[in-house]
């Protein structure tokens, strides 16, 4: 039965991906180049990806030896040897606003905002600012099907941490659309894939018109309601209305690209098809419907790598130019016993109390994360784009908002940016900054390199020297 | 100084200004001895006391107070190595002032306020239940929605912590399409939904109006207006004019109901010029149904609301009892108790190492979860005393779980009520779901179990550990010849840790005979005998779960108060404020007056002022 079902849906699905009706967002096609100034690749899009690693790092095994272009990668960073020319490893950065408040939440919540989250068990949840990926999405998102993509592997943490009086919600969000609207991560790769690549086929125009009718109707109702409500309630309805406006923009963007599906490069289609199958294989369900509706519970490494491939394909097809990915929620207790030499949960091990065996396990977990990062860089470099590869115009940051997880130390945070060399980043270096240099400076560099105006972010008013 | 005075005056505004012993006596002492570490500049351990500048401010920040009083009284704070330490008289004065504020809290000696709930979006569970009851859909169209974070008392139904973002809006749209497609795919189903069809006597617009009026009233949980119907009827007419059939023309208006803000949000109207008012009957029906069913009101509730009868005390009580007896009330066990007691973690979060514990199969995971759900719901359905949460002589098990518990004579996959002869097992403390959720992948955690008892069960969370306190090895297969407990004892000798751990750990030690998936054991992972002897401060000793439970039952006030507080928080869907503490006191009184029976607590919550009223201010 299971086989029969999976055969049944796979066949038309492949046809769909290759068929006449496929309506993927218009990617930046090599075929379209002739329309532009010959040989110029300056109008290729620049993208930003932010990869978040929970629970900090083993501090004495993170920082490379030496600086400038002559550096020796540390044990944790050794998996990146192959990519050293693409790296900018930064030492000495911090997010000052995360110093107040104990524990993890204030660091995670403010990683990309540079602000201090409100200490609350729920009545006034706020990050204090917009996260840098969402600042980018506001400006870059106009060009793509999705303004941004938020991916993760773990569901939103529930409950209140009564020890420190924060809602655990803060541990599960790094992307903040506004100061008071956190964006949850999509953790189901099938849902994420379909959202990106499997949209309307036949009858697309009618579908789009229907969707728009529904949205028009309910937004009118929301506006009527809103006028009768108190302030907090009005604010919730405003979120609703803003969401409607954004979905409407997306539908319009899709309608505009209808019929352009045949232009997808065969390589991209092939990779999409491969990822499509890989997701099914990893999830091990009987049908696509089951995949859509299940809590993903499979090999963590494969889960992470699929999420990275999704970002890679989303960039390649120009479905979005901004992504964030959480390897896990902060304070995650994920059991890393699947790694050789590791026996226990991530958060537990990160509180190593300088015990030799635990430090060793902590390091192994850190290195595993770096290996996954290296995988994503590798994949992006395989894709040709313009006169280089996909990574050349994509800045992929990787890091954690705390350094030593044992003491929750927020100074000198571990952070790397890879790629973006053809967008203007001067990669291939280990840069050592004066202690206390704002991490937000780096975010400004990345935003400006992507053509996003960013004068001030958190405690930074300027980018860091030596980066772009 | 003048700024602080101004702030104090402002925060006093809602209360009657009067002589304030707290501001005169306690605040100067706090300023002198505590502000350096717990003031505006520094908040060691996340604790700050500089806001405590009046009795009113102290009421608002009441959650810290009991802890502060205790630490000051026991001499834990300020720490001994401080240069400046309060005299015994000063300690006593500060503790007295704090306790008098706490007393006020319990007795309700301040102007009462029913509070104000922020508009609540249906959470993922509520969405699924509501669509099921609205359109008879059995699949869960909202299963791929992101899970919702928690606020307030730790539940995922708090308006402030429920957001809408574009990704969710796309999912609402997709889910609404799926639901309508399912209805349209089944002619019989569609027939039930289209309650009116055009005929010789009934023109199409009239039939559409009847159908949409029915479903909109149910979906919006109130009387709808012409303003509500007009856009839907407009769309219907447009399609009909374009040549679509009646059925086809109804599709999008019906679909729009499931994306409509009046469906997705539980909206309560304000009443101009009033500071507080009873919620209207429809709002009351909605509060009631989402509290007891996590779903929409049924037709009977809506009919009573329409007649204006639901707010009648006898009717309200009768309806609450009817709803408790309905199978839909099982959401109290799943969502309320699951999130409160933490066994909800069994569904997705708990991750025992399956190499170490091969018995922990997916089916055992489900059985553990169901045991806790069924047990809690039985307490409500059978109107059992609340203290059975702590000790009972029965539980619910299927074959696989009974085998884990070493109970004979139970076979098959279905859970059923099972008598317990071992007094160590009964009550939630002996339930595998909770014992597993409070363990780590490879070992038990006496600290987490101890903290669970203090925080989750009794509502008295210990303060956070200092960040570099250090933790124990993740695996209890120790290499240094020490038993796990011996390792923990060494950790506890650190002065900065001992103060709290001597209160936390013994509670967990007493449960050491339960392994990390809740199985009884007499030797630990290293083959050493389990040492479950526990001594709490004050030389209170016990050596097994049965004795621990006896101790907990010997003074049940904290537990009953916490249970009442949690249920009130879940029912109201907002963080509890200081003024709710007096309501909690009333709930406990009602519970005690009726032999601690669970239904009396549910009824007391339903009949409490904050459940039936709404205020213009928080």
Coordinates of C-alpha atoms in Angstrom, one line a residue, chain A residues 80-467:
Chain A
X80 CA 36.9 24.7 7.0
X81 CA 40.5 24.3 5.8
X82 CA 39.3 23.8 2.2
X83 CA 37.4 27.1 2.3
X84 CA 39.9 29.3 4.0
X85 CA 40.1 31.7 1.1
X86 CA 36.3 32.3 1.5
X87 CA 36.4 33.0 5.2
X88 CA 36.4 36.1 7.4
X89 CA 36.9 34.9 11.0
X90 CA 36.4 37.7 13.4
X91 CA 37.7 37.9 17.0
X92 CA 36.8 40.4 19.7
X93 CA 33.2 41.2 18.8
X94 CA 30.3 41.4 21.2
X95 CA 26.8 42.5 21.5
X96 CA 26.8 44.9 24.4
X97 CA 23.0 44.9 24.8
X98 CA 23.1 41.2 25.7
X99 CA 25.1 41.8 28.8
X100 CA 22.2 42.6 31.0
X101 CA 20.2 39.6 32.1
X102 CA 21.3 36.1 33.0
X103 CA 21.4 33.0 31.0
X104 CA 20.8 32.4 27.3
X105 CA 17.6 34.2 26.3
X106 CA 18.9 37.8 26.3
X107 CA 21.8 36.7 24.0
X108 CA 19.8 34.7 21.5
X109 CA 16.9 37.1 21.3
X110 CA 19.2 40.0 20.6
X111 CA 21.8 38.3 18.4
X112 CA 20.6 39.9 15.1
X113 CA 18.9 42.9 16.6
X114 CA 21.7 44.3 18.8
X115 CA 19.1 45.2 21.4
X116 CA 18.0 44.0 24.8
X117 CA 14.9 41.8 24.9
X118 CA 12.2 42.6 27.4
X119 CA 12.4 40.4 30.5
X120 CA 8.9 38.9 30.6
X121 CA 7.0 35.8 31.1
X122 CA 4.7 36.9 28.3
X123 CA 2.8 40.1 28.8
X124 CA 5.1 42.3 26.8
X125 CA 7.3 40.2 24.6
X126 CA 9.7 42.4 22.6
X127 CA 13.2 42.2 21.1
X128 CA 13.7 45.9 21.2
X129 CA 14.4 46.2 17.5
X130 CA 14.2 44.6 14.1
X131 CA 16.7 41.8 13.4
X132 CA 19.3 42.5 10.6
X133 CA 17.9 39.8 8.4
X134 CA 14.5 41.4 8.5
X135 CA 16.0 44.8 7.7
X136 CA 17.6 43.1 4.7
X137 CA 14.3 41.4 3.8
X138 CA 12.4 44.7 3.9
X139 CA 14.6 46.0 1.1
X140 CA 15.8 42.9 -0.8
X141 CA 12.5 41.1 -0.4
X142 CA 10.7 43.2 -2.9
X143 CA 12.5 41.3 -5.7
X144 CA 11.7 37.8 -4.7
X145 CA 8.9 35.4 -4.0
X146 CA 9.7 35.2 -0.3
X147 CA 11.2 38.3 1.4
X148 CA 13.1 35.9 3.7
X149 CA 13.3 32.3 4.9
X150 CA 13.5 31.2 8.5
X151 CA 14.5 27.6 9.0
X152 CA 15.3 25.4 12.1
X153 CA 15.1 21.9 13.4
X154 CA 13.3 22.2 16.7
X155 CA 9.7 23.3 17.6
X156 CA 9.3 26.6 19.5
X157 CA 10.3 25.9 23.1
X158 CA 7.2 26.0 25.3
X159 CA 6.7 27.2 28.9
X160 CA 8.3 29.8 31.1
X161 CA 11.8 29.6 32.5
X162 CA 10.8 30.4 36.1
X163 CA 14.5 30.4 37.1
X164 CA 15.1 33.6 35.2
X165 CA 11.6 34.7 34.4
X166 CA 11.8 34.7 30.7
X167 CA 9.3 33.0 28.3
X168 CA 11.2 30.2 26.6
X169 CA 9.9 31.6 23.3
X170 CA 13.0 33.9 23.2
X171 CA 15.2 30.8 22.9
X172 CA 13.6 29.8 19.6
X173 CA 13.7 33.0 17.6
X174 CA 16.5 35.0 16.1
X175 CA 14.5 36.7 13.4
X176 CA 12.2 39.6 14.5
X177 CA 10.0 41.1 11.8
X178 CA 9.3 44.0 14.2
X179 CA 10.3 44.5 17.7
X180 CA 7.2 42.6 18.8
X181 CA 6.8 40.0 16.1
X182 CA 9.2 37.1 16.2
X183 CA 9.3 34.8 13.2
X184 CA 9.3 31.1 14.0
X185 CA 11.5 28.7 12.1
X186 CA 10.0 26.2 9.7
X187 CA 11.3 22.9 10.9
X188 CA 9.6 20.6 8.4
X189 CA 11.7 20.4 5.2
X190 CA 8.8 19.2 3.2
X191 CA 6.7 22.2 4.1
X192 CA 9.7 24.5 3.4
X193 CA 10.3 22.8 0.0
X194 CA 6.7 23.1 -1.1
X195 CA 6.5 26.7 0.1
X196 CA 9.5 27.6 -2.0
X197 CA 9.2 25.4 -5.1
X198 CA 5.8 23.8 -5.5
X199 CA 3.3 26.5 -6.1
X200 CA 0.5 26.8 -8.6
X201 CA 0.5 24.8 -11.8
X202 CA -2.5 24.6 -14.0
X203 CA -5.2 27.1 -13.3
X204 CA -2.7 29.3 -11.5
X205 CA -4.4 32.5 -12.5
X206 CA -7.8 31.4 -11.1
X207 CA -6.1 30.2 -7.9
X208 CA -4.4 33.5 -7.5
X209 CA -7.6 35.4 -8.1
X210 CA -9.4 33.2 -5.5
X211 CA -6.8 33.7 -2.9
X212 CA -6.8 37.4 -3.5
X213 CA -10.6 37.5 -3.2
X214 CA -10.4 35.8 0.2
X215 CA -7.7 38.1 1.4
X216 CA -9.4 41.2 0.2
X217 CA -12.6 40.2 2.0
X218 CA -11.0 39.4 5.3
X219 CA -8.7 42.4 5.3
X220 CA -11.8 44.6 5.0
X221 CA -13.3 42.8 8.0
X222 CA -10.1 43.2 10.0
X223 CA -10.0 46.9 9.4
X224 CA -13.6 47.3 10.6
X225 CA -12.8 45.3 13.7
X226 CA -9.7 47.1 14.4
X227 CA -11.4 50.4 14.8
X228 CA -13.4 49.0 17.8
X229 CA -10.5 47.6 19.8
X230 CA -8.2 48.7 22.5
X231 CA -4.5 49.3 21.9
X232 CA -3.0 45.9 22.5
X233 CA -5.7 44.2 20.5
X234 CA -5.4 46.7 17.7
X235 CA -1.7 45.8 17.6
X236 CA -2.5 42.1 17.1
X237 CA -4.9 43.0 14.2
X238 CA -2.2 45.1 12.7
X239 CA 0.1 42.0 12.5
X240 CA -2.8 40.2 10.8
X241 CA -3.2 43.0 8.3
X242 CA 0.5 43.3 7.6
X243 CA 0.6 39.5 7.0
X244 CA -2.2 39.7 4.5
X245 CA -0.5 42.5 2.6
X246 CA 2.7 40.5 2.4
X247 CA 0.9 37.3 1.2
X248 CA -0.9 39.5 -1.4
X249 CA 2.4 40.8 -2.6
X250 CA 3.7 37.3 -2.9
X251 CA 0.7 36.2 -4.9
X252 CA 1.1 39.1 -7.3
X253 CA 4.8 38.4 -7.7
X254 CA 3.9 34.8 -8.6
X255 CA 1.3 35.8 -11.0
X256 CA 3.8 38.0 -12.7
X257 CA 6.1 35.1 -13.3
X258 CA 3.4 32.6 -14.5
X259 CA 4.5 30.9 -17.6
X260 CA 8.1 31.6 -17.1
X261 CA 8.7 28.2 -15.6
X262 CA 10.2 26.7 -18.7
X263 CA 13.2 28.9 -18.4
X264 CA 14.6 27.2 -15.4
X265 CA 18.1 25.8 -16.0
X266 CA 18.1 22.1 -16.2
X267 CA 20.7 21.8 -13.5
X268 CA 18.5 23.6 -11.1
X269 CA 15.6 21.4 -11.9
X270 CA 17.7 18.4 -11.4
X271 CA 18.9 19.5 -8.0
X272 CA 15.4 20.4 -7.0
X273 CA 14.2 17.0 -8.0
X274 CA 17.1 15.4 -6.1
X275 CA 16.3 17.3 -3.0
X276 CA 12.7 16.5 -3.3
X277 CA 13.5 12.8 -3.2
X278 CA 16.1 13.2 -0.5
X279 CA 13.5 14.8 1.7
X280 CA 11.1 11.9 1.2
X281 CA 13.9 9.4 1.9
X282 CA 15.0 11.1 5.0
X283 CA 11.5 11.5 6.4
X284 CA 10.5 8.0 5.6
X285 CA 6.8 8.5 5.4
X286 CA 4.3 6.7 3.2
X287 CA 2.9 9.8 1.4
X288 CA 3.6 13.4 0.8
X289 CA 0.6 14.3 2.9
X290 CA 2.1 12.5 5.8
X291 CA 5.4 14.3 5.3
X292 CA 3.6 17.6 5.4
X293 CA 1.9 16.7 8.6
X294 CA 4.6 15.1 10.6
X295 CA 7.0 16.4 13.1
X296 CA 10.3 15.8 11.5
X297 CA 12.1 13.2 13.6
X298 CA 15.0 11.8 11.7
X299 CA 18.8 12.0 11.6
X300 CA 19.8 15.4 12.9
X301 CA 22.7 15.8 10.5
X302 CA 20.6 15.0 7.5
X303 CA 17.9 17.4 8.7
X304 CA 20.4 20.2 9.0
X305 CA 22.0 19.4 5.6
X306 CA 18.6 19.4 3.9
X307 CA 17.8 22.7 5.4
X308 CA 21.1 24.1 4.1
X309 CA 20.4 22.7 0.6
X310 CA 17.0 24.4 0.7
X311 CA 18.7 27.7 1.4
X312 CA 21.1 27.0 -1.4
X313 CA 18.4 26.3 -3.9
X314 CA 16.3 29.2 -2.7
X315 CA 19.2 31.5 -3.4
X316 CA 20.0 29.9 -6.8
X317 CA 16.5 30.2 -8.0
X318 CA 16.3 33.7 -6.5
X319 CA 13.2 32.7 -4.5
X320 CA 14.7 34.7 -1.6
X321 CA 17.9 36.6 -0.8
X322 CA 17.8 36.4 2.9
X323 CA 17.7 33.3 5.2
X324 CA 18.3 32.4 8.8
X325 CA 18.8 28.9 10.2
X326 CA 18.9 27.7 13.8
X327 CA 20.8 24.4 14.2
X328 CA 18.8 24.1 17.4
X329 CA 17.0 26.3 19.9
X330 CA 19.1 27.9 22.5
X331 CA 19.4 25.8 25.7
X332 CA 18.7 22.7 23.5
X333 CA 19.3 19.5 25.3
X334 CA 19.6 17.5 22.0
X335 CA 21.2 14.2 22.6
X336 CA 24.5 14.2 20.6
X337 CA 25.4 10.7 21.5
X338 CA 25.3 9.9 17.8
X339 CA 28.7 11.5 17.6
X340 CA 31.8 9.4 18.3
X341 CA 33.1 10.2 21.8
X342 CA 30.0 12.1 22.9
X343 CA 27.6 10.9 25.5
X344 CA 24.8 13.3 26.4
X345 CA 22.8 16.4 25.7
X346 CA 24.1 19.6 24.2
X347 CA 23.2 22.1 26.8
X348 CA 24.3 19.8 29.6
X349 CA 27.7 19.2 28.0
X350 CA 28.1 23.0 27.3
X351 CA 28.2 23.5 31.1
X352 CA 31.5 21.6 31.2
X353 CA 32.8 23.0 34.5
X354 CA 36.3 22.6 33.0
X355 CA 36.1 18.9 33.2
X356 CA 38.4 17.4 30.6
X357 CA 36.1 14.8 29.3
X358 CA 33.2 17.2 28.9
X359 CA 35.4 19.8 27.3
X360 CA 36.4 17.2 24.7
X361 CA 32.7 16.3 24.0
X362 CA 31.8 20.0 23.8
X363 CA 34.5 20.5 21.2
X364 CA 33.3 17.6 19.2
X365 CA 29.8 19.0 19.1
X366 CA 31.1 22.4 18.0
X367 CA 33.2 20.8 15.3
X368 CA 30.3 18.8 14.1
X369 CA 28.4 22.1 13.6
X370 CA 31.3 23.6 11.7
X371 CA 31.4 20.5 9.5
X372 CA 27.8 21.1 8.5
X373 CA 28.7 24.8 7.8
X374 CA 31.5 23.6 5.6
X375 CA 29.0 21.3 3.8
X376 CA 26.8 24.3 2.9
X377 CA 29.8 26.3 1.6
X378 CA 30.9 23.3 -0.5
X379 CA 27.4 23.0 -2.0
X380 CA 27.2 26.7 -2.8
X381 CA 30.6 26.6 -4.5
X382 CA 29.5 23.8 -6.8
X383 CA 26.9 26.1 -8.4
X384 CA 28.2 28.3 -11.1
X385 CA 26.8 31.8 -11.3
X386 CA 28.0 34.6 -13.5
X387 CA 31.8 34.6 -13.5
X388 CA 32.0 32.7 -10.3
X389 CA 29.9 30.5 -8.0
X390 CA 26.9 31.0 -5.8
X391 CA 29.0 31.6 -2.7
X392 CA 30.8 34.5 -4.3
X393 CA 27.7 36.6 -4.0
X394 CA 26.3 35.1 -0.8
X395 CA 27.5 36.0 2.7
X396 CA 27.0 33.1 5.0
X397 CA 27.5 34.0 8.6
X398 CA 27.9 31.3 11.3
X399 CA 28.1 31.8 15.0
X400 CA 26.7 31.8 18.5
X401 CA 25.8 34.8 20.7
X402 CA 27.7 33.3 23.6
X403 CA 31.3 32.3 23.7
X404 CA 31.9 29.9 26.6
X405 CA 28.6 28.1 27.3
X406 CA 29.7 27.2 30.8
X407 CA 29.7 30.8 32.0
X408 CA 27.3 32.2 29.3
X409 CA 30.1 34.6 28.4
X410 CA 28.8 37.1 25.9
X411 CA 32.2 38.7 25.1
X412 CA 34.3 37.8 22.1
X413 CA 31.5 35.8 20.5
X414 CA 32.3 33.1 17.9
X415 CA 31.5 34.4 14.5
X416 CA 32.6 33.7 10.9
X417 CA 31.3 35.0 7.6
X418 CA 32.1 33.1 4.4
X419 CA 31.5 34.0 0.8
X420 CA 30.6 37.3 -0.8
X421 CA 34.0 37.9 -2.3
X422 CA 32.5 39.1 -5.6
X423 CA 30.1 41.3 -3.7
X424 CA 32.9 43.1 -2.0
X425 CA 34.0 41.2 1.1
X426 CA 37.7 40.8 1.6
X427 CA 37.8 37.2 2.6
X428 CA 40.6 34.9 3.5
X429 CA 41.5 36.5 6.8
X430 CA 41.3 36.3 10.5
X431 CA 40.7 39.7 11.8
X432 CA 41.4 40.5 15.5
X433 CA 39.5 43.5 16.9
X434 CA 39.9 45.4 20.0
X435 CA 37.9 43.8 22.8
X436 CA 34.4 45.2 22.9
X437 CA 34.0 45.9 19.2
X438 CA 30.3 45.7 18.3
X439 CA 29.1 42.6 16.5
X440 CA 26.5 44.9 15.0
X441 CA 29.3 46.5 13.0
X442 CA 29.6 43.3 11.1
X443 CA 25.9 43.2 10.5
X444 CA 26.2 46.7 9.0
X445 CA 29.0 45.5 6.7
X446 CA 26.9 42.7 5.5
X447 CA 23.8 44.8 4.9
X448 CA 25.7 47.5 3.0
X449 CA 27.5 44.8 0.9
X450 CA 24.0 43.6 0.0
X451 CA 23.0 47.1 -1.0
X452 CA 20.8 47.6 2.0
X453 CA 21.0 50.9 3.7
X454 CA 21.9 50.5 7.3
X455 CA 23.3 53.5 9.2
X456 CA 22.9 52.4 12.7
X457 CA 22.2 49.0 14.3
X458 CA 22.4 48.3 18.1
X459 CA 25.6 49.9 19.4
X460 CA 27.2 50.3 16.0
X461 CA 27.0 53.3 13.7
X462 CA 29.4 52.0 11.2
X463 CA 30.8 48.8 9.7
X464 CA 34.0 47.2 10.9
X465 CA 37.3 48.0 9.2
X466 CA 39.0 45.5 7.0
X467 CA 35.8 43.6 5.9

